[in-house]
């Protein structure tokens, strides 16, 4: 399935406040999922296999690394045999990074919210305004994403440009120093 997404990622120092705001807006809490995202070395974009109890999918996406709300074009394939898929992709491409996280998942209509505890990185909040139809306008998704960023009180200085995988790669290359603000060309 092809999906258009406008998203932001930010550091989160007050998880309780975020939960309360989502609850007050009657967000649909889908549960807490332990997810392992395995990223593979591909020539362009990003390819990851997500393994969790709630969400399991092979996901290919392309987006720029920028701190403001960013457009992401993604293809999702619900993967019935993730172990076999991981073996095939590892042989074909090799593993780039593995992200291990506990993720709380919420929805308000087409907008998805994540509260993440990422092993080795800390706590984050993500907002994804999703469009699954050709009529979906990026400007409307961006407006939704920015509306919820303001509602949740996410300060511009807490916004992050890089993916969790980029942050972990940077941390590994810099021997433990977390790279939460830098931009990477990948």
Coordinates of N, CA and C in Angstrom, one line a residue:
X1 N 0.8 -1.2 0.0 CA 0.0 0.0 0.0 C 0.9 1.2 0.0
X2 N 0.6 2.2 -0.8 CA 1.3 3.5 -0.9 C 0.6 4.4 0.1
X3 N 1.4 5.2 0.7 CA 0.9 6.2 1.7 C 1.7 7.4 1.7
X4 N 1.1 8.6 1.8 CA 1.7 9.9 1.9 C 1.7 10.3 3.4
X5 N 2.8 10.7 3.9 CA 2.9 11.1 5.3 C 3.6 12.4 5.4
X6 N 3.1 13.2 6.3 CA 3.8 14.4 6.8 C 4.1 14.2 8.3
X7 N 5.3 14.3 8.7 CA 5.7 13.8 10.1 C 6.7 14.8 10.7
X8 N 6.7 14.7 12.1 CA 7.7 15.3 12.9 C 8.1 14.4 13.9
X9 N 9.3 14.6 14.4 CA 9.9 13.8 15.5 C 10.5 14.8 16.5
X10 N 10.3 14.6 17.8 CA 10.9 15.5 18.8 C 11.2 14.8 20.1
X11 N 12.2 15.4 20.8 CA 12.5 14.9 22.1 C 11.3 15.1 23.0
X12 N 11.1 14.3 24.0 CA 9.9 14.4 24.8 C 10.4 14.3 26.3
X13 N 10.3 15.4 27.0 CA 10.7 15.3 28.4 C 9.5 15.1 29.4
X14 N 8.3 15.3 28.9 CA 7.1 15.2 29.7 C 6.0 14.3 29.1
X15 N 6.2 13.0 29.2 CA 5.4 12.0 28.6 C 4.0 12.1 29.1
X16 N 3.8 12.3 30.4 CA 2.5 12.4 31.1 C 1.7 13.5 30.5
X17 N 2.3 14.7 30.2 CA 1.5 15.8 29.7 C 1.0 15.4 28.3
X18 N 1.9 14.8 27.5 CA 1.5 14.4 26.1 C 0.3 13.4 26.2
X19 N 0.4 12.4 27.1 CA -0.7 11.5 27.2 C -2.0 12.2 27.6
X20 N -1.9 13.1 28.6 CA -3.1 13.8 29.0 C -3.8 14.6 27.9
X21 N -3.0 15.3 27.1 CA -3.5 16.0 26.0 C -4.2 15.1 25.0
X22 N -3.5 14.0 24.6 CA -4.1 13.0 23.7 C -5.4 12.5 24.3
X23 N -5.4 12.2 25.6 CA -6.6 11.6 26.2 C -7.8 12.7 26.2
X24 N -7.4 13.9 26.4 CA -8.5 15.0 26.4 C -9.0 15.2 25.0
X25 N -8.3 14.8 24.0 CA -8.8 14.9 22.6 C -9.4 13.6 22.1
X26 N -9.6 12.7 23.1 CA -10.2 11.4 22.8 C -9.5 10.6 21.8
X27 N -8.2 10.6 21.8 CA -7.3 9.8 20.9 C -7.6 8.4 21.2
X28 N -7.6 7.6 20.1 CA -7.8 6.1 20.2 C -6.4 5.5 20.5
X29 N -6.3 5.0 21.8 CA -5.1 4.3 22.2 C -5.1 2.9 21.7
X30 N -4.1 2.5 20.8 CA -4.1 1.2 20.2 C -3.3 0.2 21.0
X31 N -2.4 0.7 21.9 CA -1.6 -0.1 22.7 C -0.2 0.3 22.7
X32 N 0.6 -0.5 23.5 CA 2.0 -0.3 23.6 C 2.7 -1.5 22.9
X33 N 3.6 -1.2 22.0 CA 4.2 -2.3 21.2 C 5.7 -2.3 21.3
X34 N 6.3 -3.4 21.6 CA 7.7 -3.6 21.6 C 8.1 -3.8 20.1
X35 N 8.8 -2.9 19.5 CA 9.1 -3.0 18.1 C 10.6 -3.0 17.9
X36 N 11.0 -3.9 17.0 CA 12.3 -4.0 16.5 C 12.3 -3.6 15.0
X37 N 13.0 -2.5 14.7 CA 13.1 -2.1 13.3 C 14.5 -2.4 12.8
X38 N 14.6 -3.3 11.8 CA 15.8 -3.6 11.2 C 16.0 -2.8 9.8
X39 N 16.9 -2.0 9.7 CA 17.2 -1.2 8.5 C 18.2 -1.9 7.7
X40 N 18.0 -1.9 6.4 CA 18.9 -2.5 5.4 C 19.6 -1.5 4.6
X41 N 20.8 -1.9 4.1 CA 21.6 -1.0 3.3 C 21.0 -1.1 1.9
X42 N 20.4 0.0 1.5 CA 19.8 0.1 0.1 C 20.4 1.3 -0.6
X43 N 20.4 1.3 -1.9 CA 21.1 2.4 -2.7 C 20.4 3.8 -2.5
X44 N 19.1 3.8 -2.3 CA 18.4 5.1 -2.0 C 17.2 4.8 -1.1
X45 N 16.8 5.9 -0.4 CA 15.7 5.8 0.5 C 16.0 4.9 1.7
X46 N 15.0 4.4 2.4 CA 15.2 3.6 3.6 C 14.3 2.4 3.5
X47 N 14.8 1.3 3.8 CA 14.1 0.0 3.9 C 14.2 -0.6 5.2
X48 N 13.1 -0.8 5.9 CA 13.1 -1.4 7.2 C 12.1 -2.5 7.4
X49 N 12.4 -3.4 8.2 CA 11.4 -4.5 8.6 C 11.0 -4.2 10.0
X50 N 9.8 -3.9 10.2 CA 9.3 -3.7 11.6 C 8.6 -5.0 12.1
X51 N 9.1 -5.4 13.3 CA 8.6 -6.6 14.0 C 8.0 -6.1 15.3
X52 N 6.7 -6.3 15.5 CA 6.1 -6.0 16.8 C 4.9 -6.9 17.0
X53 N 4.2 -6.6 18.1 CA 3.0 -7.4 18.4 C 1.8 -6.7 17.8
X54 N 1.8 -5.4 17.6 CA 0.7 -4.7 17.0 C 1.0 -4.4 15.5
X55 N 2.2 -3.9 15.2 CA 2.6 -3.5 13.9 C 3.7 -4.4 13.4
X56 N 3.5 -5.0 12.2 CA 4.5 -5.8 11.5 C 4.4 -5.4 10.0
X57 N 5.5 -4.9 9.5 CA 5.5 -4.5 8.1 C 6.9 -4.3 7.5
X58 N 7.0 -4.5 6.2 CA 8.2 -4.1 5.5 C 7.8 -2.7 4.9
X59 N 8.7 -1.8 5.2 CA 8.4 -0.4 4.9 C 9.6 0.2 4.1
X60 N 9.3 0.7 2.9 CA 10.2 1.5 2.1 C 9.8 2.9 2.1
X61 N 10.7 3.9 2.4 CA 10.3 5.3 2.4 C 11.4 6.2 2.0
X62 N 11.0 7.4 1.5 CA 12.0 8.4 1.1 C 11.5 9.7 1.7
X63 N 12.5 10.4 2.4 CA 12.2 11.7 3.0 C 13.5 12.4 3.2
X64 N 13.4 13.7 3.3 CA 14.6 14.5 3.7 C 14.7 14.6 5.2
X65 N 15.9 14.8 5.6 CA 16.2 15.0 7.0 C 16.1 16.5 7.3
X66 N 15.0 16.9 7.9 CA 14.8 18.3 8.3 C 14.0 18.4 9.6
X67 N 14.2 19.5 10.3 CA 13.6 19.6 11.6 C 12.1 19.9 11.5
X68 N 11.7 20.6 10.5 CA 10.3 21.0 10.4 C 9.5 19.8 9.9
X69 N 8.2 19.9 9.8 CA 7.3 18.8 9.3 C 7.8 18.5 7.9
X70 N 8.0 17.2 7.7 CA 8.6 16.7 6.4 C 7.7 15.7 5.7
X71 N 7.7 15.7 4.4 CA 6.9 14.8 3.6 C 7.7 13.5 3.5
X72 N 6.9 12.4 3.5 CA 7.5 11.1 3.4 C 6.5 10.3 2.5
X73 N 7.1 9.7 1.4 CA 6.3 8.8 0.5 C 6.8 7.4 0.9
X74 N 5.8 6.6 1.3 CA 6.1 5.3 1.9 C 5.3 4.2 1.2
X75 N 5.9 3.0 1.1 CA 5.2 1.8 0.7 C 5.2 0.8 1.8
X76 N 4.1 0.3 2.2 CA 4.0 -0.6 3.3 C 3.5 -2.0 2.8
X77 N 4.1 -3.0 3.3 CA 3.7 -4.4 2.9 C 3.6 -5.2 4.3
X78 N 2.4 -5.6 4.5 CA 2.1 -6.4 5.7 C 2.8 -7.8 5.5
X79 N 3.8 -8.0 6.4 CA 4.7 -9.1 6.1 C 4.3 -10.4 7.0
X80 N 3.7 -11.4 6.3 CA 3.3 -12.6 7.0 C 4.4 -13.4 7.7
X81 N 5.6 -13.4 7.1 CA 6.7 -14.2 7.6 C 7.9 -13.3 7.8
X82 N 7.9 -12.5 8.9 CA 9.0 -11.5 9.1 C 10.4 -12.2 9.2
X83 N 10.5 -13.4 9.9 CA 11.8 -14.0 10.0 C 12.4 -14.4 8.7
X84 N 11.6 -14.9 7.8 CA 12.1 -15.3 6.5 C 12.5 -14.0 5.7
X85 N 11.6 -13.0 5.8 CA 11.9 -11.8 5.1 C 13.2 -11.1 5.6
X86 N 13.4 -11.2 6.9 CA 14.7 -10.6 7.4 C 15.9 -11.3 6.9
X87 N 15.8 -12.7 6.9 CA 17.0 -13.4 6.3 C 17.3 -13.1 4.9
X88 N 16.2 -13.0 4.1 CA 16.4 -12.7 2.7 C 17.0 -11.3 2.5
X89 N 16.5 -10.3 3.2 CA 17.0 -8.9 3.0 C 18.4 -8.8 3.6
X90 N 18.7 -9.5 4.6 CA 20.0 -9.5 5.2 C 21.1 -10.0 4.2
X91 N 20.7 -11.1 3.6 CA 21.6 -11.7 2.6 C 21.8 -10.8 1.4
X92 N 20.7 -10.2 0.9 CA 20.7 -9.3 -0.3 C 21.3 -8.0 -0.1
X93 N 21.1 -7.4 1.1 CA 21.5 -6.0 1.3 C 22.5 -5.8 2.5
X94 N 22.3 -6.6 3.5 CA 23.1 -6.4 4.8 C 22.3 -5.4 5.7
X95 N 22.6 -5.6 7.0 CA 21.9 -4.8 8.0 C 22.7 -3.5 8.2
X96 N 22.0 -2.4 8.2 CA 22.5 -1.0 8.5 C 22.4 -0.7 9.9
X97 N 21.3 -0.9 10.5 CA 21.0 -0.6 11.9 C 19.8 -1.3 12.4
X98 N 19.8 -1.4 13.8 CA 18.6 -2.0 14.4 C 18.1 -1.1 15.5
X99 N 16.9 -0.7 15.4 CA 16.2 0.2 16.4 C 15.3 -0.6 17.3
X100 N 15.5 -0.6 18.6 CA 14.7 -1.4 19.6 C 14.0 -0.3 20.4
X101 N 12.6 -0.4 20.3 CA 11.8 0.6 21.1 C 10.5 0.1 21.6
X102 N 10.1 0.8 22.7 CA 8.7 0.6 23.2 C 7.9 1.7 22.7
X103 N 6.8 1.4 22.0 CA 6.0 2.5 21.3 C 4.6 2.5 21.8
X104 N 4.1 3.6 22.3 CA 2.7 3.8 22.6 C 2.1 4.4 21.3
X105 N 0.9 3.8 20.8 CA 0.3 4.2 19.6 C -1.0 4.8 19.8
X106 N -1.3 6.0 19.3 CA -2.6 6.7 19.4 C -3.0 7.1 18.0
X107 N -4.3 7.3 17.8 CA -4.8 7.9 16.6 C -5.9 8.9 16.9
X108 N -5.9 10.0 16.1 CA -7.0 10.9 16.0 C -7.3 11.0 14.5
X109 N -8.4 10.4 14.1 CA -8.7 10.3 12.7 C -7.5 9.7 11.9
X110 N -7.0 10.5 10.9 CA -5.9 10.0 10.1 C -4.5 10.4 10.7
X111 N -4.5 11.0 11.9 CA -3.2 11.4 12.5 C -2.8 10.4 13.5
X112 N -1.6 9.9 13.4 CA -1.0 8.9 14.3 C 0.0 9.5 15.2
X113 N 0.0 9.1 16.5 CA 0.9 9.7 17.4 C 1.7 8.5 18.1
X114 N 3.0 8.7 18.2 CA 3.8 7.7 18.9 C 4.5 8.4 20.1
X115 N 4.5 7.7 21.2 CA 5.4 8.0 22.3 C 6.4 6.9 22.4
X116 N 7.6 7.2 22.1 CA 8.7 6.1 22.0 C 9.7 6.2 23.1
X117 N 10.1 5.1 23.6 CA 11.3 4.9 24.4 C 12.2 4.1 23.6
X118 N 13.3 4.7 23.1 CA 14.2 4.1 22.2 C 15.5 3.7 22.9
X119 N 15.8 2.4 22.8 CA 17.0 1.9 23.5 C 18.2 2.6 23.0
X120 N 19.0 3.2 23.9 CA 20.2 3.9 23.6 C 20.0 5.4 23.2
X121 N 18.8 5.8 23.1 CA 18.5 7.2 22.7 C 17.7 8.0 23.6
X122 N 16.6 7.4 24.2 CA 15.8 8.2 25.1 C 14.3 8.2 24.7
X123 N 13.6 9.2 25.1 CA 12.1 9.4 24.9 C 11.9 10.4 23.8
X124 N 10.9 10.1 22.9 CA 10.5 10.9 21.8 C 9.0 10.9 21.6
X125 N 8.5 11.9 20.9 CA 7.2 11.9 20.4 C 7.2 12.1 18.9
X126 N 6.3 11.4 18.2 CA 6.2 11.5 16.7 C 4.8 11.8 16.4
X127 N 4.6 12.6 15.4 CA 3.3 12.9 14.8 C 3.3 12.6 13.3
X128 N 2.4 11.8 12.9 CA 2.3 11.4 11.4 C 0.9 11.7 10.9
X129 N 0.8 12.6 10.1 CA -0.5 12.9 9.4 C -0.5 12.0 8.1
X130 N -1.4 11.1 8.0 CA -1.3 10.1 6.9 C -2.4 10.3 5.9
X131 N -2.0 10.2 4.6 CA -3.0 10.2 3.5 C -2.9 9.0 2.7
X132 N -4.0 8.3 2.6 CA -3.9 7.0 1.8 C -4.7 7.0 0.5
X133 N -5.1 8.2 0.1 CA -5.8 8.3 -1.2 C -5.1 9.3 -2.1
X134 N -5.3 9.2 -3.4 CA -4.7 10.1 -4.3 C -5.1 11.6 -4.1
X135 N -6.4 11.8 -3.6 CA -6.9 13.1 -3.4 C -6.3 13.8 -2.2
X136 N -5.6 13.1 -1.4 CA -4.9 13.7 -0.2 C -3.9 14.7 -0.6
X137 N -4.0 15.9 0.0 CA -3.2 17.0 -0.3 C -2.1 17.1 0.8
X138 N -0.9 17.3 0.4 CA 0.3 17.4 1.3 C 0.1 18.7 2.2
X139 N -0.5 19.7 1.6 CA -0.7 20.9 2.4 C -1.6 20.7 3.6
X140 N -2.6 19.9 3.4 CA -3.6 19.6 4.5 C -2.9 18.7 5.5
X141 N -2.1 17.7 5.1 CA -1.4 16.9 6.0 C -0.4 17.7 6.9
X142 N 0.3 18.6 6.2 CA 1.3 19.5 6.9 C 0.5 20.4 7.9
X143 N -0.6 20.9 7.5 CA -1.4 21.7 8.4 C -1.8 20.9 9.7
X144 N -2.3 19.6 9.5 CA -2.6 18.8 10.6 C -1.4 18.5 11.5
X145 N -0.3 18.2 10.9 CA 0.9 17.9 11.7 C 1.3 19.1 12.5
X146 N 1.3 20.3 11.9 CA 1.7 21.5 12.6 C 0.7 21.9 13.7
X147 N -0.6 21.6 13.4 CA -1.6 21.9 14.4 C -1.4 21.1 15.7
X148 N -1.1 19.8 15.5 CA -0.9 18.9 16.7 C 0.5 19.2 17.4
X149 N 1.5 19.6 16.6 CA 2.7 20.0 17.2 C 2.5 21.1 18.2
X150 N 1.8 22.1 17.8 CA 1.5 23.3 18.6 C 0.6 22.8 19.8
X151 N -0.4 22.0 19.6 CA -1.3 21.6 20.6 C -0.5 20.8 21.7
X152 N 0.4 20.0 21.3 CA 1.2 19.2 22.3 C 2.3 20.0 22.9
X153 N 2.5 21.2 22.5 CA 3.5 22.1 23.1 C 4.9 21.7 22.7
X154 N 5.1 21.2 21.5 CA 6.5 20.8 21.1 C 7.2 22.0 20.7
X155 N 8.3 22.4 21.4 CA 9.1 23.5 21.0 C 9.9 23.3 19.8
X156 N 10.2 24.3 19.0 CA 11.0 24.1 17.8 C 12.4 23.6 18.1
X157 N 13.0 23.9 19.2 CA 14.3 23.4 19.5 C 14.3 21.9 19.9
X158 N 13.1 21.3 20.2 CA 13.0 19.9 20.4 C 12.8 19.1 19.2
X159 N 12.6 19.7 18.1 CA 12.4 18.9 16.8 C 13.7 18.4 16.3
X160 N 13.6 17.2 15.7 CA 14.8 16.5 15.3 C 14.7 16.2 13.8
X161 N 15.8 16.3 13.1 CA 15.9 16.1 11.7 C 16.1 14.6 11.4
X162 N 16.8 13.9 12.2 CA 17.3 12.6 11.8 C 16.4 11.5 12.3
X163 N 16.4 10.3 11.7 CA 15.7 9.1 12.1 C 16.4 8.5 13.3
X164 N 15.7 7.6 14.0 CA 16.3 6.9 15.1 C 17.6 6.1 14.5
X165 N 17.4 5.5 13.4 CA 18.6 4.7 12.8 C 19.8 5.6 12.6
X166 N 19.5 6.8 12.0 CA 20.7 7.8 11.8 C 21.3 8.2 13.1
X167 N 20.5 8.4 14.1 CA 21.0 8.8 15.5 C 21.9 7.7 16.1
X168 N 21.4 6.4 15.9 CA 22.1 5.3 16.5 C 23.4 5.1 15.7
X169 N 23.4 5.2 14.4 CA 24.6 5.1 13.6 C 25.6 6.2 14.0
X170 N 25.2 7.4 14.1 CA 26.0 8.5 14.5 C 26.6 8.3 15.9
X171 N 25.8 7.8 16.8 CA 26.3 7.5 18.2 C 27.3 6.4 18.1
X172 N 27.1 5.4 17.3 CA 28.1 4.3 17.2 C 29.4 4.8 16.6
X173 N 29.3 5.6 15.6 CA 30.5 6.2 14.9 C 31.3 7.1 15.8
X174 N 30.6 7.8 16.7 CA 31.2 8.8 17.6 C 31.4 8.2 19.0
X175 N 31.4 6.9 19.1 CA 31.7 6.2 20.3 C 30.8 6.6 21.5
X176 N 29.5 6.7 21.3 CA 28.6 6.9 22.4 C 28.0 8.3 22.5
X177 N 28.6 9.3 21.7 CA 28.1 10.6 21.7 C 26.8 10.6 20.9
X178 N 25.7 11.0 21.5 CA 24.4 11.1 20.7 C 24.4 12.3 19.8
X179 N 23.9 12.0 18.6 CA 23.8 13.1 17.6 C 22.3 13.4 17.3
X180 N 21.7 14.2 18.2 CA 20.3 14.5 18.1 C 19.9 15.7 17.2
X181 N 20.9 16.5 16.8 CA 20.6 17.7 16.1 C 21.2 17.7 14.7
X182 N 22.2 16.9 14.5 CA 22.9 16.9 13.2 C 22.1 16.4 12.0
X183 N 22.5 16.8 10.9 CA 21.9 16.4 9.6 C 22.8 15.4 8.9
X184 N 22.3 14.4 8.4 CA 23.1 13.4 7.7 C 22.5 13.3 6.2
X185 N 23.4 13.0 5.3 CA 23.0 13.0 3.9 C 22.2 11.8 3.5
X186 N 22.1 10.8 4.3 CA 21.3 9.6 3.9 C 19.9 9.8 3.8

